[in-house]
């Protein structure tokens, strides 16, 4: 998996942030998450560490212009 400033490449897909409709996650065990990335095509399920999830969400927030 690789997280870019405006996209993510998972084990199953390459998704531009502007195609993401929703991101949800569930803690599986300590620092392991099951992350679901929803687009208009399908749902991609990707296991992620806490660091990967934080990195994805920070880049996605910046791309979408979300402010604290």
Coordinates of C-alpha atoms in Angstrom, one line a residue:
X1 CA 0.0 0.0 0.0
X2 CA 1.2 3.5 -0.8
X3 CA -0.4 6.8 0.3
X4 CA 0.1 9.8 -2.0
X5 CA -0.9 13.4 -1.5
X6 CA -4.0 13.0 -3.6
X7 CA -4.4 9.2 -3.9
X8 CA -4.0 5.8 -2.3
X9 CA -2.8 2.6 -3.9
X10 CA -4.1 -0.4 -2.0
X11 CA -3.6 -4.1 -2.5
X12 CA -6.7 -4.0 -4.8
X13 CA -7.0 -0.6 -6.4
X14 CA -5.6 2.9 -7.1
X15 CA -8.1 5.6 -5.9
X16 CA -7.8 9.3 -6.4
X17 CA -9.0 11.2 -3.3
X18 CA -11.6 13.0 -5.4
X19 CA -13.3 9.7 -6.1
X20 CA -13.6 8.7 -2.4
X21 CA -17.0 9.1 -1.0
X22 CA -16.4 7.8 2.5
X23 CA -13.7 6.2 4.7
X24 CA -14.5 4.1 7.7
X25 CA -12.3 2.0 10.0
X26 CA -12.5 -0.5 12.8
X27 CA -9.8 -1.4 15.3
X28 CA -9.0 -5.1 14.9
X29 CA -6.2 -5.5 17.4
X30 CA -4.1 -2.9 19.1
X31 CA -2.5 -1.0 16.1
X32 CA -4.2 -2.9 13.3
X33 CA -7.3 -1.5 11.6
X34 CA -9.7 -2.7 8.9
X35 CA -10.2 0.3 6.7
X36 CA -13.0 0.6 4.2
X37 CA -12.7 3.1 1.4
X38 CA -15.9 3.7 -0.4
X39 CA -16.0 5.0 -4.0
X40 CA -18.7 5.2 -6.6
X41 CA -17.4 1.8 -8.0
X42 CA -17.1 -0.3 -4.9
X43 CA -15.8 -0.7 -1.4
X44 CA -12.1 -1.5 -1.0
X45 CA -11.1 -3.2 2.3
X46 CA -7.5 -2.6 3.3
X47 CA -5.7 -3.6 6.6
X48 CA -3.7 -0.6 7.9
X49 CA -1.5 0.2 10.9
X50 CA -2.3 3.2 13.1
X51 CA 0.5 5.2 11.3
X52 CA -0.9 4.3 7.8
X53 CA -4.4 5.3 8.8
X54 CA -3.2 8.6 10.3
X55 CA -1.2 9.3 7.2
X56 CA -4.2 8.6 4.9
X57 CA -6.5 10.7 7.0
X58 CA -4.1 13.7 7.2
X59 CA -3.4 13.7 3.5
X60 CA -7.2 13.3 2.7
X61 CA -8.1 16.2 5.1
X62 CA -5.5 18.4 3.4
X63 CA -6.6 17.5 -0.1
X64 CA -10.3 18.1 0.8
X65 CA -9.5 21.4 2.6
X66 CA -10.7 20.2 6.0
X67 CA -9.7 22.7 8.7
X68 CA -9.4 22.2 12.5

